[in-house]
Each structure stands twice: as structure tokens, then as C-alpha cells.
């Protein structure tokens, strides 16, 4: 029987201990946004762009609740349960202690076994449907425990096409010959300058611990995995051949990209390949290859997991 009591993996730590990002101005007028901030070189950067036509589903995120998942599964099971002859088998459910379990009673053990196997498969399918519908995945945390977390990969993919204005106008702020590393540092400093928040609501449920990429821009706030997902979506869209992965260490998330490291850069190995590390969280203004001390310690100790961006980005064309 599928156990519906997996903790929600909270990834909201801020490990940054360096020069602090400074957002000098944020203005939103409808779907138009204006920013002024200081980058890692203490240069003032100005940027304007639009964020329009995104679907409503990318403007909300609700924390995983086992009780809600249980109710969803039970509702979906009703048609199958109605087909079971009560004279052959009786089914009872238990939802105590945050877990969903069931018991089958009947005289024909072969029939009971058959019904049990069918119910188990159906429960699993409905549970996975619930996770997919609400943008959750089951994943092993850095400490080895299994839990539920936002599907950062899918949210980055589905948000990508709505970030074109931000990406296009960012490129137009740079020299036409700007290299991949320069562009990435520019986007990194922009994301780092967005105010940091652990995103915990009073009831610790609605939106706790994560905002979608669209929400990060709209609300001008984000925690580590929210900001990292936004930057992952941006870099994968700009550079389709770039391998991008979100790296999870205890209570924190950062980004890894398959760019060539420079001397002194922090890297991580994923499937035998070296990736350059980035710290999108802020407020520390770490450039590419520089990460918080705690992040580096976890990486060096092997205390990390990752999720690769495995999608083909929408076609992006720069417009001047």
C-alpha cells in the first residue's frame, strides 16, 4: 500500500556570507518591470522588461499536504470501489497519523489478493497523478531521506517562454560579443539582487518554501530553490546545449552548469562530468564559480543530490 506521508523537503537556507546584493529600485506597472541594482563589481545596472501572457498555474504554488493527497486518492478510487460486490469483499480505509491504508475482508482469499493488487496499483497511479497535477516529485534529499519537493525541472521548462523579454533586454544591456560567462554573471547578479525570503506563510502551508519563476519576478522575492529555478530556466533557454542542473545540499539549493571552470572555481561532478557552480540565492554577490563556504563543504563531502534540466528549450531569438 502506498504510504502518503512523505515530508515536504524544505530548501530555504541562505548560506551566503559575502558582499551583499543591493537592489536600488523595483517598479512594477501592470506587466512592465523596472530594476536598478548593484552588481558584484559595484556597478549600477538598470533593466526594464515585460512579463506577460503566462498561465495562471505558474502564479501559485501550495505546499504538499498529505491529507489533501489522501483525499484526492480516495475520491479517484470511488468508481472502482463501487464495482466491488460487498458480499465478496469489504474494504475499509484508515487515514490516521497522516497515512492512508486499507483493509480487505472476505472468504475467497484468491479474490481478496486479486482485488488488493488492483487497488495498490490504482492507489499508486492516483497518487502519482496528484503529484504531477500539483508540480511535486518524490526525491531523495542530501541526507538520504525520501520526501516531496517541487518539480523544479518542469517548472523551469514551463516558465521558459515567458522569460524572453527579460532575457532579450538583458542581452541588449551587454556588448554584442559578450561571452557566455559574462552574460551568465549579469543574470546571476540580477537574480541575487532580488530580495531573499524563506517564504514561510503563517500557516506554513500556502506557498511555503517555494515560488515559481514567474512568482519570483512578480513578487520580487525568492528563496534559494525559487531563485535557482528561475536562473536555471534562463540559462537553459539562452544556451540550449548547456547542461544545467540544480544541486541540493542540506537546506539549500544552488546551480551547476557545464561551463569550463577557471582557476579557483568551485565545481561539482555529475555523472562523471565537471560542472561549474553558481549561488543564485543572494544577498551575497558571488560570481560564477564562487559559492558560500558551507555549500563548498557539503559538495566536497559528497553531501548533495541533483536534478538535471532535461528539456528542450523553446526557440529564443534576440531582438535589438
Short mmCIF file of C-alpha atoms in Angstrom, two decimals:
data_model
loop_
_atom_site.label_atom_id
_atom_site.label_comp_id
_atom_site.label_asym_id
_atom_site.label_seq_id
_atom_site.Cartn_x
_atom_site.Cartn_y
_atom_site.Cartn_z
CA UNK A 1 0.00 0.00 0.00
CA UNK A 2 1.40 3.38 -0.93
CA UNK A 3 2.27 5.42 2.12
CA UNK A 4 1.08 9.00 1.73
CA UNK A 5 3.16 10.53 4.48
CA UNK A 6 6.30 11.91 2.95
CA UNK A 7 7.64 15.12 4.39
CA UNK A 8 7.89 18.20 2.22
CA UNK A 9 11.58 18.86 1.65
CA UNK A 10 12.19 22.41 2.79
CA UNK A 11 15.05 24.03 0.88
CA UNK A 12 15.15 27.53 2.22
CA UNK A 13 18.51 28.09 3.84
CA UNK A 14 20.65 31.08 2.96
CA UNK A 15 24.33 30.22 3.16
CA UNK A 16 25.68 33.43 1.68
CA UNK A 17 28.27 35.28 3.71
CA UNK A 18 29.92 37.83 1.43
CA UNK A 19 29.37 41.30 -0.12
CA UNK A 20 25.64 41.92 -0.07
CA UNK A 21 23.47 42.48 -3.15
CA UNK A 22 21.72 45.80 -3.28
CA UNK A 23 18.53 46.32 -5.26
CA UNK A 24 18.19 50.08 -5.60
CA UNK A 25 14.80 50.18 -7.29
CA UNK A 26 11.95 47.86 -8.22
CA UNK A 27 8.88 49.13 -10.05
CA UNK A 28 6.00 47.13 -11.47
CA UNK A 29 3.34 48.73 -13.65
CA UNK A 30 0.99 46.08 -14.93
CA UNK A 31 3.21 43.64 -16.80
CA UNK A 32 6.14 46.06 -17.07
CA UNK A 33 9.08 45.90 -14.68
CA UNK A 34 11.93 48.30 -13.94
CA UNK A 35 15.02 47.48 -11.91
CA UNK A 36 18.13 49.20 -10.63
CA UNK A 37 20.78 47.21 -8.72
CA UNK A 38 24.47 46.94 -7.88
CA UNK A 39 26.40 44.03 -9.41
CA UNK A 40 29.40 42.20 -7.95
CA UNK A 41 31.75 44.88 -9.32
CA UNK A 42 29.69 47.59 -7.59
CA UNK A 43 28.45 48.83 -10.96
CA UNK A 44 24.90 50.15 -11.13
CA UNK A 45 22.77 48.14 -13.56
CA UNK A 46 19.39 49.19 -14.98
CA UNK A 47 16.94 46.89 -16.72
CA UNK A 48 13.35 47.04 -17.95
CA UNK A 49 11.28 44.22 -19.42
CA UNK A 50 7.76 42.79 -19.64
CA UNK A 51 6.24 39.68 -18.13
CA UNK A 52 3.00 38.88 -19.93
CA UNK A 53 0.59 36.15 -21.04
CA UNK A 54 1.75 33.49 -18.57
CA UNK A 55 -0.80 30.89 -17.43
CA UNK A 56 -2.42 31.15 -14.03
CA UNK A 57 -0.99 27.78 -12.95
CA UNK A 58 2.51 29.33 -12.93
CA UNK A 59 1.45 32.04 -10.48
CA UNK A 60 0.77 29.86 -7.46
CA UNK A 61 2.36 27.05 -5.53
CA UNK A 62 0.91 25.27 -2.50
CA UNK A 63 2.99 23.16 -0.19
CA UNK A 64 2.47 19.41 -0.20
CA UNK A 65 -0.14 18.25 2.32
CA UNK A 66 -0.56 14.51 2.91
CA UNK A 67 -4.22 14.91 3.90
CA UNK A 68 -5.01 16.58 0.58
CA UNK A 69 -3.20 13.83 -1.31
CA UNK A 70 -5.14 11.18 0.61
CA UNK A 71 -8.48 12.81 -0.16
CA UNK A 72 -7.58 13.06 -3.85
CA UNK A 73 -6.73 9.35 -3.99
CA UNK A 74 -9.87 8.30 -2.13
CA UNK A 75 -12.07 10.37 -4.44
CA UNK A 76 -10.48 8.83 -7.51
CA UNK A 77 -10.91 5.33 -6.07
CA UNK A 78 -14.69 5.60 -5.66
CA UNK A 79 -15.65 4.28 -9.13
CA UNK A 80 -13.52 1.16 -8.63
CA UNK A 81 -14.78 0.61 -5.10
CA UNK A 82 -18.39 0.72 -6.29
CA UNK A 83 -17.66 -2.22 -8.59
CA UNK A 84 -16.67 -4.48 -5.69
CA UNK A 85 -19.50 -6.75 -4.55
CA UNK A 86 -19.79 -6.22 -0.79
CA UNK A 87 -20.77 -9.88 -0.46
CA UNK A 88 -17.34 -10.86 -1.79
CA UNK A 89 -15.14 -8.25 -0.16
CA UNK A 90 -15.37 -5.37 2.30
CA UNK A 91 -12.92 -2.50 2.05
CA UNK A 92 -12.13 -0.13 4.92
CA UNK A 93 -9.73 2.80 4.84
CA UNK A 94 -7.68 4.39 7.58
CA UNK A 95 -6.25 7.90 7.30
CA UNK A 96 -4.91 8.30 10.81
CA UNK A 97 -1.45 9.67 11.60
CA UNK A 98 -1.12 11.16 8.14
CA UNK A 99 -1.09 7.79 6.41
CA UNK A 100 -3.56 6.17 4.04
CA UNK A 101 -4.00 2.43 4.41
CA UNK A 102 -6.79 -0.05 3.72
CA UNK A 103 -8.01 -3.47 4.80
CA UNK A 104 -9.84 -6.09 2.74
CA UNK A 105 -12.05 -8.74 4.26
CA UNK A 106 -13.62 -11.72 2.51
CA UNK A 107 -13.76 -15.51 2.44
CA UNK A 108 -12.21 -16.02 -1.00
CA UNK A 109 -8.52 -15.33 -0.39
CA UNK A 110 -7.59 -15.57 -4.05
CA UNK A 111 -10.20 -12.93 -4.86
CA UNK A 112 -9.03 -10.75 -1.94
CA UNK A 113 -5.45 -10.97 -3.20
CA UNK A 114 -6.52 -10.02 -6.72
CA UNK A 115 -8.51 -7.01 -5.50
CA UNK A 116 -5.65 -5.94 -3.22
CA UNK A 117 -3.15 -5.93 -6.08
CA UNK A 118 -5.50 -3.91 -8.29
CA UNK A 119 -6.18 -1.38 -5.54
CA UNK A 120 -2.48 -0.99 -4.80
CA UNK A 121 -1.71 -0.22 -8.43
CA UNK A 122 -4.61 2.21 -8.68
CA UNK A 123 -3.66 3.98 -5.46
CA UNK A 124 -0.11 4.39 -6.75
CA UNK A 125 -1.32 5.76 -10.08
CA UNK A 126 -3.71 8.26 -8.48
CA UNK A 127 -1.00 9.35 -6.06
CA UNK A 128 1.46 9.96 -8.89
CA UNK A 129 -1.28 11.83 -10.78
CA UNK A 130 -1.76 14.06 -7.74
CA UNK A 131 1.95 14.83 -7.56
CA UNK A 132 2.11 15.65 -11.26
CA UNK A 133 -1.00 17.82 -11.15
CA UNK A 134 0.46 19.91 -8.31
CA UNK A 135 4.06 20.06 -9.59
CA UNK A 136 5.56 17.73 -6.98
CA UNK A 137 8.07 14.92 -7.27
CA UNK A 138 9.39 12.32 -4.86
CA UNK A 139 13.10 12.77 -4.36
CA UNK A 140 15.86 11.65 -2.08
CA UNK A 141 17.34 14.50 -0.06
CA UNK A 142 21.05 15.02 0.55
CA UNK A 143 20.73 13.18 3.88
CA UNK A 144 19.27 10.12 2.15
CA UNK A 145 15.67 10.59 3.31
CA UNK A 146 12.86 10.41 0.77
CA UNK A 147 10.49 13.32 0.58
CA UNK A 148 8.29 15.50 -1.60
CA UNK A 149 9.64 18.60 -3.30
CA UNK A 150 8.61 20.98 -6.09
CA UNK A 151 9.32 19.71 -9.60
CA UNK A 152 11.92 22.39 -10.32
CA UNK A 153 12.78 20.87 -13.68
CA UNK A 154 9.23 21.01 -15.02
CA UNK A 155 8.55 24.47 -13.58
CA UNK A 156 11.74 25.79 -15.20
CA UNK A 157 10.67 24.29 -18.52
CA UNK A 158 7.10 25.60 -18.48
CA UNK A 159 8.23 29.09 -17.41
CA UNK A 160 10.93 29.48 -20.06
CA UNK A 161 8.93 31.03 -22.90
CA UNK A 162 7.56 33.77 -20.64
CA UNK A 163 11.06 34.95 -19.72
CA UNK A 164 12.01 36.01 -23.27
CA UNK A 165 11.59 39.75 -22.62
CA UNK A 166 13.83 39.58 -19.55
CA UNK A 167 16.48 37.61 -21.43
CA UNK A 168 16.33 39.70 -24.57
CA UNK A 169 16.60 43.02 -22.74
CA UNK A 170 19.39 41.65 -20.56
CA UNK A 171 21.41 40.74 -23.64
CA UNK A 172 20.81 44.22 -25.06
CA UNK A 173 22.40 45.71 -21.94
CA UNK A 174 25.63 43.91 -22.80
CA UNK A 175 28.09 44.08 -25.65
CA UNK A 176 27.01 42.10 -28.71
CA UNK A 177 30.12 39.97 -28.36
CA UNK A 178 29.53 39.24 -24.68
CA UNK A 179 30.67 35.72 -23.85
CA UNK A 180 28.60 33.10 -22.11
CA UNK A 181 30.31 33.70 -18.79
CA UNK A 182 29.71 37.46 -18.89
CA UNK A 183 26.03 37.01 -19.75
CA UNK A 184 25.64 34.42 -17.01
CA UNK A 185 27.26 36.70 -14.42
CA UNK A 186 24.90 39.51 -15.42
CA UNK A 187 21.81 37.32 -14.99
CA UNK A 188 23.26 35.88 -11.80
CA UNK A 189 23.70 39.31 -10.21
CA UNK A 190 20.15 40.26 -11.22
CA UNK A 191 18.71 37.18 -9.52
CA UNK A 192 20.92 37.60 -6.45
CA UNK A 193 19.68 41.18 -6.03
CA UNK A 194 16.05 40.06 -5.76
CA UNK A 195 15.26 40.23 -2.02
CA UNK A 196 15.64 36.96 -0.16
CA UNK A 197 12.88 35.40 1.93
CA UNK A 198 12.32 31.93 3.40
CA UNK A 199 8.73 32.17 2.10
CA UNK A 200 7.00 30.68 5.12
CA UNK A 201 3.38 31.71 5.49
CA UNK A 202 1.68 31.94 8.86
CA UNK A 203 0.01 28.56 8.42
CA UNK A 204 3.30 27.20 6.99
CA UNK A 205 1.34 25.76 4.09
CA UNK A 206 0.37 28.05 1.24
CA UNK A 207 3.43 28.68 -0.89
CA UNK A 208 5.76 27.74 1.96
CA UNK A 209 9.30 27.27 0.82
CA UNK A 210 8.92 27.89 -2.91
CA UNK A 211 7.77 30.36 -5.56
CA UNK A 212 7.65 29.63 -9.28
CA UNK A 213 9.96 31.60 -11.61
CA UNK A 214 7.02 33.81 -12.60
CA UNK A 215 6.21 34.48 -8.94
CA UNK A 216 9.82 35.38 -8.10
CA UNK A 217 9.72 38.17 -10.69
CA UNK A 218 6.15 39.28 -9.96
CA UNK A 219 6.62 39.34 -6.19
CA UNK A 220 10.27 40.47 -6.30
CA UNK A 221 11.20 37.93 -3.65
CA UNK A 222 12.52 34.37 -3.51
CA UNK A 223 14.39 31.77 -1.52
CA UNK A 224 17.25 29.60 -2.73
CA UNK A 225 15.44 26.97 -4.79
CA UNK A 226 12.98 29.54 -6.18
CA UNK A 227 15.79 31.79 -7.41
CA UNK A 228 17.84 28.82 -8.62
CA UNK A 229 14.91 27.52 -10.68
CA UNK A 230 14.48 30.95 -12.27
CA UNK A 231 18.14 31.14 -13.28
CA UNK A 232 18.16 27.51 -14.45
CA UNK A 233 15.26 28.28 -16.77
CA UNK A 234 17.01 31.39 -18.09
CA UNK A 235 20.40 29.79 -18.82
CA UNK A 236 18.90 26.67 -20.39
CA UNK A 237 16.78 28.88 -22.66
CA UNK A 238 19.67 31.10 -23.73
CA UNK A 239 22.08 28.21 -24.22
CA UNK A 240 20.20 25.08 -25.30
CA UNK A 241 23.40 23.00 -25.48
CA UNK A 242 24.39 23.94 -21.95
CA UNK A 243 23.92 21.19 -19.39
CA UNK A 244 22.19 22.69 -16.36
CA UNK A 245 21.44 21.04 -13.01
CA UNK A 246 20.04 22.16 -9.68
CA UNK A 247 22.23 20.87 -6.85
CA UNK A 248 20.73 20.19 -3.42
CA UNK A 249 22.77 20.25 -0.24
CA UNK A 250 21.20 20.14 3.24
CA UNK A 251 18.66 23.01 3.50
CA UNK A 252 19.97 24.74 0.40
CA UNK A 253 19.99 24.68 -3.41
CA UNK A 254 22.43 26.07 -5.96
CA UNK A 255 23.07 25.78 -9.68
CA UNK A 256 25.58 23.83 -11.76
CA UNK A 257 26.35 24.40 -15.46
CA UNK A 258 28.67 22.68 -17.90
CA UNK A 259 30.92 25.70 -18.49
CA UNK A 260 34.70 25.42 -18.43
CA UNK A 261 35.97 26.40 -14.97
CA UNK A 262 38.67 28.98 -14.40
CA UNK A 263 41.41 28.77 -11.79
CA UNK A 264 39.91 28.72 -8.31
CA UNK A 265 36.37 27.97 -9.44
CA UNK A 266 34.23 25.58 -7.42
CA UNK A 267 32.89 22.63 -9.39
CA UNK A 268 30.82 19.51 -8.87
CA UNK A 269 30.87 16.19 -10.71
CA UNK A 270 27.58 14.91 -12.11
CA UNK A 271 27.56 11.61 -13.96
CA UNK A 272 31.29 11.84 -14.49
CA UNK A 273 31.14 15.36 -15.93
CA UNK A 274 32.50 18.52 -14.34
CA UNK A 275 30.02 21.35 -13.75
CA UNK A 276 30.70 24.92 -12.66
CA UNK A 277 28.81 26.02 -9.53
CA UNK A 278 26.72 29.19 -9.09
CA UNK A 279 24.98 30.67 -6.00
CA UNK A 280 21.79 32.43 -7.19
CA UNK A 281 20.32 32.94 -3.71
CA UNK A 282 21.91 36.18 -2.63
CA UNK A 283 22.17 38.51 -0.94
CA UNK A 284 25.86 37.65 -1.37
CA UNK A 285 27.20 38.63 -4.78
CA UNK A 286 29.13 35.51 -5.75
CA UNK A 287 30.25 35.41 -9.37
CA UNK A 288 30.32 32.17 -11.38
CA UNK A 289 32.44 29.52 -9.73
CA UNK A 290 32.27 31.14 -6.29
CA UNK A 291 29.93 29.72 -3.65
CA UNK A 292 29.28 30.02 0.07
CA UNK A 293 31.73 28.19 2.32
CA UNK A 294 29.03 25.87 3.62
CA UNK A 295 27.95 24.96 0.09
CA UNK A 296 31.51 24.08 -0.87
CA UNK A 297 31.95 21.97 2.26
CA UNK A 298 28.84 19.94 1.51
CA UNK A 299 29.89 19.44 -2.12
CA UNK A 300 33.42 18.36 -1.15
CA UNK A 301 31.94 15.91 1.36
CA UNK A 302 29.63 14.41 -1.26
CA UNK A 303 26.52 15.53 0.62
CA UNK A 304 24.49 16.55 -2.39
CA UNK A 305 21.92 15.36 -4.87
CA UNK A 306 20.85 16.98 -8.11
CA UNK A 307 18.14 17.35 -10.72
CA UNK A 308 19.18 17.94 -14.31
CA UNK A 309 17.28 20.18 -16.70
CA UNK A 310 16.41 17.53 -19.28
CA UNK A 311 14.10 19.56 -21.55
CA UNK A 312 14.49 21.13 -24.96
CA UNK A 313 14.06 24.90 -24.54
CA UNK A 314 11.71 26.98 -26.70
CA UNK A 315 13.42 28.76 -29.58
CA UNK A 316 14.72 32.12 -28.42
CA UNK A 317 15.82 34.83 -30.85
CA UNK A 318 17.43 38.03 -29.70
CA UNK A 319 15.73 41.23 -30.87
CA UNK A 320 17.51 44.56 -30.71
#
